Short mmCIF file of C-alpha atoms in Angstrom, two decimals:
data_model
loop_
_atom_site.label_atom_id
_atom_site.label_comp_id
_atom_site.label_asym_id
_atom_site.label_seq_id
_atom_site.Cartn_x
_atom_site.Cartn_y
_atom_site.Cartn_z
CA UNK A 1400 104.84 45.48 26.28
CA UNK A 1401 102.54 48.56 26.54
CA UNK A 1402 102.36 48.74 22.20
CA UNK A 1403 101.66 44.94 22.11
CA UNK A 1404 98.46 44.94 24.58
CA UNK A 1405 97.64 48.00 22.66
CA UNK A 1406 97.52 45.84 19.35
CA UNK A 1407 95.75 42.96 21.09
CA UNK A 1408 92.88 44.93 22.48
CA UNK A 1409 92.72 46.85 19.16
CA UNK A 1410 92.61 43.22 17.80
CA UNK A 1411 89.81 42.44 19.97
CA UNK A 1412 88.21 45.25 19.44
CA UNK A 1413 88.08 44.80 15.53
CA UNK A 1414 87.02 41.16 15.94
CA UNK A 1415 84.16 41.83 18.08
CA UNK A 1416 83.64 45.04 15.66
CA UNK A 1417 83.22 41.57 12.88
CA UNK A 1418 81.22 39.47 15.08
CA UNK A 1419 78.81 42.29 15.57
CA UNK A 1420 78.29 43.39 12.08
CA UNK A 1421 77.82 39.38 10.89
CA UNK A 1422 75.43 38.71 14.18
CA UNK A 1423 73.63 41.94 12.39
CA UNK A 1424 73.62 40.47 8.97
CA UNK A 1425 72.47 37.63 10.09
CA UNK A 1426 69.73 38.94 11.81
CA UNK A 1427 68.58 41.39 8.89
CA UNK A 1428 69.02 38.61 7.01
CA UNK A 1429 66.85 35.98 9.26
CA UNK A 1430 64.64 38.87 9.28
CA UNK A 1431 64.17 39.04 5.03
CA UNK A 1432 64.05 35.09 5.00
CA UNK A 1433 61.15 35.48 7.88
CA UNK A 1434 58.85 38.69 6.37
CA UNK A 1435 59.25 35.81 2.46
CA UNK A 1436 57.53 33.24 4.61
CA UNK A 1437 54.81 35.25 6.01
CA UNK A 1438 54.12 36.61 1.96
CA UNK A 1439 54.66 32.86 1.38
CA UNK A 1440 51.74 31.47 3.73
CA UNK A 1441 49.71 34.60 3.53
CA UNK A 1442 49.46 33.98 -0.48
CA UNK A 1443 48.74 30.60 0.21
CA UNK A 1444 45.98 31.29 2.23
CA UNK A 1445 44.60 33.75 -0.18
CA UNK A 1446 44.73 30.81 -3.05
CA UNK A 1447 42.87 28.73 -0.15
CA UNK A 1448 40.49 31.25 0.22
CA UNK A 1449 39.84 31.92 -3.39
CA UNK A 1450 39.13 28.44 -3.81
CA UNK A 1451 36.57 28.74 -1.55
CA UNK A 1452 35.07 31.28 -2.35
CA UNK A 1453 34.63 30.11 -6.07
CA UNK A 1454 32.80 26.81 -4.69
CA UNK A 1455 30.64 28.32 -2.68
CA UNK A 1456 29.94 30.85 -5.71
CA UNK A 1457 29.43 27.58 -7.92
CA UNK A 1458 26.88 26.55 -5.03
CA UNK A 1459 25.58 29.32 -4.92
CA UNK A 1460 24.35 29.69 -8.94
CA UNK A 1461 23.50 25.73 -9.04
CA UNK A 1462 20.80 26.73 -5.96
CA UNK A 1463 19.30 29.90 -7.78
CA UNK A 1464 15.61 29.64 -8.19
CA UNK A 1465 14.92 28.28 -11.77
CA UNK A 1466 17.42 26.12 -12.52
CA UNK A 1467 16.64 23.07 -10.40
CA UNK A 1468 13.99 21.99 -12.70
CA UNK A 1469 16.61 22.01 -15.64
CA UNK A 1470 18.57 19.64 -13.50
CA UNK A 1471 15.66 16.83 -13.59
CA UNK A 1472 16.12 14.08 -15.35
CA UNK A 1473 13.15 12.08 -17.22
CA UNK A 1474 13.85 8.97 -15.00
CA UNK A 1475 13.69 11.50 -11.79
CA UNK A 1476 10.45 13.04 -13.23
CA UNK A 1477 9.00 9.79 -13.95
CA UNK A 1478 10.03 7.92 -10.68
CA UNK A 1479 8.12 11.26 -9.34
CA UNK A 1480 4.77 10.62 -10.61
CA UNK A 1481 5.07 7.04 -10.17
CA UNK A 1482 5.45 7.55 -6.34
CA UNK A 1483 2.57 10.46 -6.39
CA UNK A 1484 -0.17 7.61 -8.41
CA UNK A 1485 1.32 5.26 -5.36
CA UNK A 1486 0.28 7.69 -2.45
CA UNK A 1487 -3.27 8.65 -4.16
CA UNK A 1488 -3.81 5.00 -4.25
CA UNK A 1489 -3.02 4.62 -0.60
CA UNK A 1490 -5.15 7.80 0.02
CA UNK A 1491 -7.64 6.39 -1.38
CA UNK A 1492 -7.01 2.63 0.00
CA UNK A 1493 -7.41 4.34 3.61
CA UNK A 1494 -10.62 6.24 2.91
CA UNK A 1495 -12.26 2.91 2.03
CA UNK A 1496 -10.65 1.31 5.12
CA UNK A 1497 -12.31 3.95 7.04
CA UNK A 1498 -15.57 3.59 5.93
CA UNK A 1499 -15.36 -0.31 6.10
CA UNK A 1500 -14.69 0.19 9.79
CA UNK A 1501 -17.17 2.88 10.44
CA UNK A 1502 -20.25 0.50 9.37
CA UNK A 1503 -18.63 -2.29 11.11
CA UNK A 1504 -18.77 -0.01 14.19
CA UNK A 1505 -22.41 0.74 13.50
CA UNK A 1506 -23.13 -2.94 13.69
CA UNK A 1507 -21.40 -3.50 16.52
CA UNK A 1508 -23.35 -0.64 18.37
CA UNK A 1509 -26.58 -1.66 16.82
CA UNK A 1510 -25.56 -4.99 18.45
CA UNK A 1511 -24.40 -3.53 21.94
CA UNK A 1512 -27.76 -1.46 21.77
CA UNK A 1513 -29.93 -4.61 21.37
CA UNK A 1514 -27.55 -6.22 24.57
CA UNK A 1515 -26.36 -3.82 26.42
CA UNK A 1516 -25.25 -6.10 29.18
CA UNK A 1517 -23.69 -8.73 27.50
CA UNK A 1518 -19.59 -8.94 27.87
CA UNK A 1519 -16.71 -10.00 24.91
CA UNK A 1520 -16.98 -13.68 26.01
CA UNK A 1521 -20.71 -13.92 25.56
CA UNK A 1522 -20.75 -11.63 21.99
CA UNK A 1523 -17.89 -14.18 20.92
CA UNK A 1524 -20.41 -17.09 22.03
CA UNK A 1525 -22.80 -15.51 20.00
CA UNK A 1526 -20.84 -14.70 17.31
CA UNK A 1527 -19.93 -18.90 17.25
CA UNK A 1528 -23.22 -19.80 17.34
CA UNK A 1529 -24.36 -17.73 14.21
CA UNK A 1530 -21.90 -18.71 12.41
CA UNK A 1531 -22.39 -22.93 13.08
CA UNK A 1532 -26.24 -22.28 12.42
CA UNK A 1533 -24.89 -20.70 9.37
CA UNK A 1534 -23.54 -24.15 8.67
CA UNK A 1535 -26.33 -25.75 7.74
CA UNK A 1536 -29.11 -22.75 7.23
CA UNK A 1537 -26.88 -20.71 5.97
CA UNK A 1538 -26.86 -19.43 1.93
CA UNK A 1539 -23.86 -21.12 0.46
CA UNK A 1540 -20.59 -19.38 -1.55
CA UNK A 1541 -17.78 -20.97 -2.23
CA UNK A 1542 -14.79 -19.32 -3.03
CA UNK A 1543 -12.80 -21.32 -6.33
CA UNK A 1544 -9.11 -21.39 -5.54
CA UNK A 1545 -8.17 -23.66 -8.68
CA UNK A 1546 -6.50 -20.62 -10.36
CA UNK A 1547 -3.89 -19.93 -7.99
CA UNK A 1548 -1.18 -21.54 -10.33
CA UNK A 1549 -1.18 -18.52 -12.44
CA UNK A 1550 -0.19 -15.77 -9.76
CA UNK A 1551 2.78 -14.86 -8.55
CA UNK A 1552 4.01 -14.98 -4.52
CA UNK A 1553 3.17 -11.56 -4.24
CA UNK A 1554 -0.21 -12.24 -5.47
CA UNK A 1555 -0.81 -15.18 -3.49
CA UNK A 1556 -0.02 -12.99 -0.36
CA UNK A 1557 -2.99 -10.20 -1.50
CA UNK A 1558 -5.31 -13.39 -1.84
CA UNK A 1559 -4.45 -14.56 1.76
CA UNK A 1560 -5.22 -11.42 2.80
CA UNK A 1561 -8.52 -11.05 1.40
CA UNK A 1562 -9.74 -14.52 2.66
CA UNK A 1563 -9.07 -13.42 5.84
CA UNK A 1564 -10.96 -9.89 5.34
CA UNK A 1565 -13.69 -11.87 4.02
CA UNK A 1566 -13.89 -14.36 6.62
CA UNK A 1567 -13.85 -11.16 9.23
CA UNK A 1568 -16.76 -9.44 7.24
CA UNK A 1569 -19.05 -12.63 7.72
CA UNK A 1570 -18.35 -12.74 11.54
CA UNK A 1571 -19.36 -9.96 12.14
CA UNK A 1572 -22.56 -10.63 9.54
CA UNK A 1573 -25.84 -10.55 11.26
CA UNK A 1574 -26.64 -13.50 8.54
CA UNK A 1575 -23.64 -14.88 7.78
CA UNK A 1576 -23.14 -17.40 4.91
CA UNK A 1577 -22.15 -21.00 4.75
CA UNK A 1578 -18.69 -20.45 3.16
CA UNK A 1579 -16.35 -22.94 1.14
CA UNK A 1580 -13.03 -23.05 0.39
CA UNK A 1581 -12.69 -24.85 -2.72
CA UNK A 1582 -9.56 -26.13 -4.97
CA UNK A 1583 -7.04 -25.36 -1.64
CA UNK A 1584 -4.43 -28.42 -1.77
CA UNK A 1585 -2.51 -28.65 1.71
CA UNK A 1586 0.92 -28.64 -0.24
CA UNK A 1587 0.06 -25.32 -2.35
CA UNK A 1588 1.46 -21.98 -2.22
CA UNK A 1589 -2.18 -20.34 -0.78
CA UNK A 1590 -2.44 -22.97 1.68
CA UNK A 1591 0.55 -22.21 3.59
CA UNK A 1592 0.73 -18.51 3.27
CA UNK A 1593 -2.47 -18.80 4.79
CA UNK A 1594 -1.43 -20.38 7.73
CA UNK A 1595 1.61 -18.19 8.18
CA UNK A 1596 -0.36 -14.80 7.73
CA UNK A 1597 -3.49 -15.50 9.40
CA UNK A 1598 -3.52 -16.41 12.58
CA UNK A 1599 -6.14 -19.47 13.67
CA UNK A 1600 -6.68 -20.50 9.89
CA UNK A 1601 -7.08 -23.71 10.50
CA UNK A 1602 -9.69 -22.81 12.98
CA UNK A 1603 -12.14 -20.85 10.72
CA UNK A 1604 -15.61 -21.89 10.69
CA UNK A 1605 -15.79 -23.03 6.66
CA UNK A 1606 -15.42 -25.84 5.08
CA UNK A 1607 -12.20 -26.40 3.33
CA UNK A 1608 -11.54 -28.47 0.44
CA UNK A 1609 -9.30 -29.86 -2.20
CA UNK A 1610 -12.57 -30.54 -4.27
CA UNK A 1611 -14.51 -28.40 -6.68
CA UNK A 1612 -17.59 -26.99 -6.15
CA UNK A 1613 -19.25 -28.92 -8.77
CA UNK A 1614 -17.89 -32.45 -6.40
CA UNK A 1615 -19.97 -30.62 -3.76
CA UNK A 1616 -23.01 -29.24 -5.52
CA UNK A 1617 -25.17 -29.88 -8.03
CA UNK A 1618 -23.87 -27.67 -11.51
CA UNK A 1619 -27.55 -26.22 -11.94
CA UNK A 1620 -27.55 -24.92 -8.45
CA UNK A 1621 -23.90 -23.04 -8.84
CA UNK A 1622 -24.18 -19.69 -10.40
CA UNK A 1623 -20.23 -18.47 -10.59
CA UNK A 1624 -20.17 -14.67 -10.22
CA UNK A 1625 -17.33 -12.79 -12.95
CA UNK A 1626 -17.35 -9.51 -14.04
CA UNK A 1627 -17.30 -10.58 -17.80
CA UNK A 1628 -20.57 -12.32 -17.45
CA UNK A 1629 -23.33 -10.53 -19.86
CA UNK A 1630 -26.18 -11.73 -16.88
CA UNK A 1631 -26.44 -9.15 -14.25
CA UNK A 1632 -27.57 -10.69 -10.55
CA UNK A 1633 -30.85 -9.41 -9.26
CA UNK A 1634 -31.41 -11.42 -6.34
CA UNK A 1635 -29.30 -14.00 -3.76
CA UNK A 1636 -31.40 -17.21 -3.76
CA UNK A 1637 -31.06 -19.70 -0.70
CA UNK A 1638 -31.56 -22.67 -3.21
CA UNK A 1639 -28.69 -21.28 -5.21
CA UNK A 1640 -24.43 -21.99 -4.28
CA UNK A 1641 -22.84 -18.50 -5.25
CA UNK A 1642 -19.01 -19.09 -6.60
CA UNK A 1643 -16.12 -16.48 -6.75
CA UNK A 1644 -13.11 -16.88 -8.20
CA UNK A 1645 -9.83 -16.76 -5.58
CA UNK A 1646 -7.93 -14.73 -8.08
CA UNK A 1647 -5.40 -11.63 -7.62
CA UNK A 1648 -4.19 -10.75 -11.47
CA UNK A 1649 -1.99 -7.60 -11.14
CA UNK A 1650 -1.24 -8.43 -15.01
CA UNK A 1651 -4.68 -8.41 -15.71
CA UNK A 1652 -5.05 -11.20 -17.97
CA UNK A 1653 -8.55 -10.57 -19.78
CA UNK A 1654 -11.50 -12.91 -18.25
CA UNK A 1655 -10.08 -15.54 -16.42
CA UNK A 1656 -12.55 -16.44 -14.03
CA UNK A 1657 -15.12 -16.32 -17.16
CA UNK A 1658 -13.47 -19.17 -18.71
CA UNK A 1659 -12.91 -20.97 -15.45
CA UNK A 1660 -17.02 -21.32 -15.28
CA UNK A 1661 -17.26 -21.81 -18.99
CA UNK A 1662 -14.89 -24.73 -18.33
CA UNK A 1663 -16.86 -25.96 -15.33
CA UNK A 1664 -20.18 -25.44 -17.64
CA UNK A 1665 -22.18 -23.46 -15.11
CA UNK A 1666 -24.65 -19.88 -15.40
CA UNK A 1667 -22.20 -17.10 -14.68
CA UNK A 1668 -23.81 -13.58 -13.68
CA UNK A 1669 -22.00 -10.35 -12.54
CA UNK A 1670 -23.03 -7.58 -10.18
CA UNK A 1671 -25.38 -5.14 -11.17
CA UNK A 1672 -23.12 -2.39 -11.82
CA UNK A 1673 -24.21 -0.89 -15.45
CA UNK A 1674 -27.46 -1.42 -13.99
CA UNK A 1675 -27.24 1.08 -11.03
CA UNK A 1676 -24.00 2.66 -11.32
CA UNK A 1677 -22.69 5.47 -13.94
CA UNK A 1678 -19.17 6.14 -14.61
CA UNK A 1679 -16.91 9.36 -13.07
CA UNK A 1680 -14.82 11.46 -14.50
CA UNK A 1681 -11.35 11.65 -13.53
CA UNK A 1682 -7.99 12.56 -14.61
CA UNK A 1683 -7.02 8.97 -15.50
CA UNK A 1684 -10.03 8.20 -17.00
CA UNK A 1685 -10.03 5.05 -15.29
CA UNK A 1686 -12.80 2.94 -15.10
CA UNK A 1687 -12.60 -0.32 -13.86
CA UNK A 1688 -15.28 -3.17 -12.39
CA UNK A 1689 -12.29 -5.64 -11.11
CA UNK A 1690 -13.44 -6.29 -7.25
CA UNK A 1691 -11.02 -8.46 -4.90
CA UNK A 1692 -12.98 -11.17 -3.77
CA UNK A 1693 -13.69 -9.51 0.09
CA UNK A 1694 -15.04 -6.09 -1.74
CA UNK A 1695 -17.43 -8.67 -3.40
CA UNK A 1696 -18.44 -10.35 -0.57
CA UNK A 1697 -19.41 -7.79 1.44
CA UNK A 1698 -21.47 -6.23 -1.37
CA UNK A 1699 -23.37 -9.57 -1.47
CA UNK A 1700 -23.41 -9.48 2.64
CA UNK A 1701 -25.06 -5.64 2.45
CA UNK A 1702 -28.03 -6.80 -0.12
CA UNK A 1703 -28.82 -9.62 1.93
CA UNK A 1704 -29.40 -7.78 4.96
CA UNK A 1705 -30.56 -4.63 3.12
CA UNK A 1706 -32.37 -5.92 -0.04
CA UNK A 1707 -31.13 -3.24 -1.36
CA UNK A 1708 -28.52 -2.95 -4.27
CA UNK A 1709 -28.46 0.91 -4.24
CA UNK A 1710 -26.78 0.60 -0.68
CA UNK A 1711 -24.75 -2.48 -1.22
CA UNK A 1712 -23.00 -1.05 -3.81
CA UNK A 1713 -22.66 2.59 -2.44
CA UNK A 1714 -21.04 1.03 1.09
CA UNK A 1715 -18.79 -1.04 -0.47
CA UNK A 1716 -17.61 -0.76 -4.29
CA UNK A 1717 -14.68 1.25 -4.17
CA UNK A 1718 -14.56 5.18 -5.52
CA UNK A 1719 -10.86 4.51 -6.94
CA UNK A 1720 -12.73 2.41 -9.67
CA UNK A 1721 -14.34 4.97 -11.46
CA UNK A 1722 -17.73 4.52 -10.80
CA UNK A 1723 -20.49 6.44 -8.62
CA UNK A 1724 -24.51 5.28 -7.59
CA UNK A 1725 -26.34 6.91 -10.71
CA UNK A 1726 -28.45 9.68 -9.63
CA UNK A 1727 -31.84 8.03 -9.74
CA UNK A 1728 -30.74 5.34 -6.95
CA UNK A 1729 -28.56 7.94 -5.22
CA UNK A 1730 -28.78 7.42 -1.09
CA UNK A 1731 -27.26 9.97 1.42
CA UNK A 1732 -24.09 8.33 2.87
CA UNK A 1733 -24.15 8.32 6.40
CA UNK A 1734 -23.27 11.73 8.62
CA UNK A 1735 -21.66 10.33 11.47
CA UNK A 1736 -17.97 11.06 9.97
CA UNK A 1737 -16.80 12.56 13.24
CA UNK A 1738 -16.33 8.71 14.26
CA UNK A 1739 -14.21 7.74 11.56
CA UNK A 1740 -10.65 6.55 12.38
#
């Protein structure tokens, strides 16, 4: 009995002896399989890291100084000068703005000077009254809206615009003129962009018309104003109807308005440019004497009050066009800049 329970034990003994050396294997060996996935992961991250770090080194060399002109393209290059003659045109768009509002000013003050007292309701009174005497005392343009078949929407937009510039520059005119709108059928493209852009169209003291200015005047009294005429205009007579042609032409089609009063058979004359004006030098070498139909009028509005061409043409042509007073009619533009918007 004794010798078997020796056995058993020493049976025991040896099979917990097993256990305890496998549980140990296993363990070492848990312990190998453990200490590969660490390498595994740790190599992985390396890889991930690598990767990394050769994009950012790629980022890196494409953002060295140098090579970022290289990576222009001629369409980039071009799109950028494009958009740079855009904003000097806008510059310059907003200098003339400026200076259009600063003499507007002054004759509002000169205005406010003469009547201190008098309120918005009675200056708009006023304003009503001038421009109904105007009416029928009034020196006559008409502006010729026949041509408007030829433009585009876009261009029958800018024209809206400018009627309603030019129709803001003669209310505030200490003379204003009689003003016509000739050619301007209700169904057409002008006539409604009109009404949908500027407010009270319909309520604008002119006269507006589907007929032609030779159905309201007589042809020798109509002198039709074009750049391409070879006559330059020395004075505004009030026995004379003055005619400008209601055109926009971003294509610029050569002489258009020319052959509208050629067709009409009427004396054409221009604005004395050549006459007091000398070209500039700039980098485009751009020279141009293509006026929108407001710029015009308010040239014409200057001379009448001013009798003056020198200072007509110095307040109003623009300086994008190329062209400067010649020195022997230069005047002193006003000093009051510090009230410029």
């Amino acid at each position: 009995m004794r010798r078997s329970h020796v056995r058993k034990l020493e049976a025991t003994t040896s099979a917990a002896q097993m256990m305890g050396l496998k549980s140990e294997e296993q363990q070492t060996e848990m312990t190998h399989i453990s200490s590969d996935m660490c390498e595994m992961q740790l190599n992985g991250v390396s890889e991930v890291m690598d990767l990394l770090h050769i994009d950012v080194e790629t980022d890196v060399v494409e953002d060295r100084p140098g090579r970022g002109d290289a990576l222009y393209s001629r369409n980039v290059l071009r799109k950028q000068r494009h958009w740079e003659r855009q904003l000097a045109a806008k510059k310059s768009k907003r200098k003339e703005e400026k200076q259009r509002r600063k003499l507007n000013r002054e004759h509002e003050s000169g205005a406010s000077a003469d009547n201190p007292q008098l309120s918005k309701r009675v200056m708009k009174a006023i304003t009503k009254e001038r421009l109904a005497e105007a009416q029928s005392t009034g020196l006559k343009l008409c502006v010729d809206l026949s041509m408007t078949d030829c433009m585009s929407d876009k261009e029958i937009s800018r024209l809206a615009g400018q009627l309603r510039r030019l129709y803001g520059s003669n209310k505030k005119a200490t003379r204003p003129f009689h003003l016509f709108l000739t050619d301007l059928k209700e169904d057409s493209r002008l006539y409604r962009e009109c009404i949908r852009m500027n407010e009270g169209f319909l309520n604008y003291t002119m006269d507006i018309t589907e007929e032609s200015c030779l159905d309201l005047f007589p042809p020798e009294t109509v002198v039709y104003l074009t750049p391409d005429a070879e006559e330059a205009l020395e004075t505004v007579d009030a026995d004379k109807v003055y005619v400008l042609g209601g055109l926009v032409d971003e294509s610029i089609q050569k002489k258009l308005s020319f052959s509208r009063a050629r067709e009409l058979s009427v004396r054409t004359a221009r604005l004395p440019i050549d006459e007091y004006m000398t070209k500039k030098n700039n980098t485009k070498n751009f020279h141009s004497k293509i006026l929108a139909v407001n710029q015009v009028f308010d040239i014409l509005l200057t001379f009448c009050d001013t009798d003056s061409w020198t200072e007509a043409l110095q307040a109003w042509f623009p300086q994008g066009k190329g062209y400067v007073v010649a020195p022997d009619y230069f005047l002193p533009r006003p000093t009051q800049t510090k009230h410029m918007e």
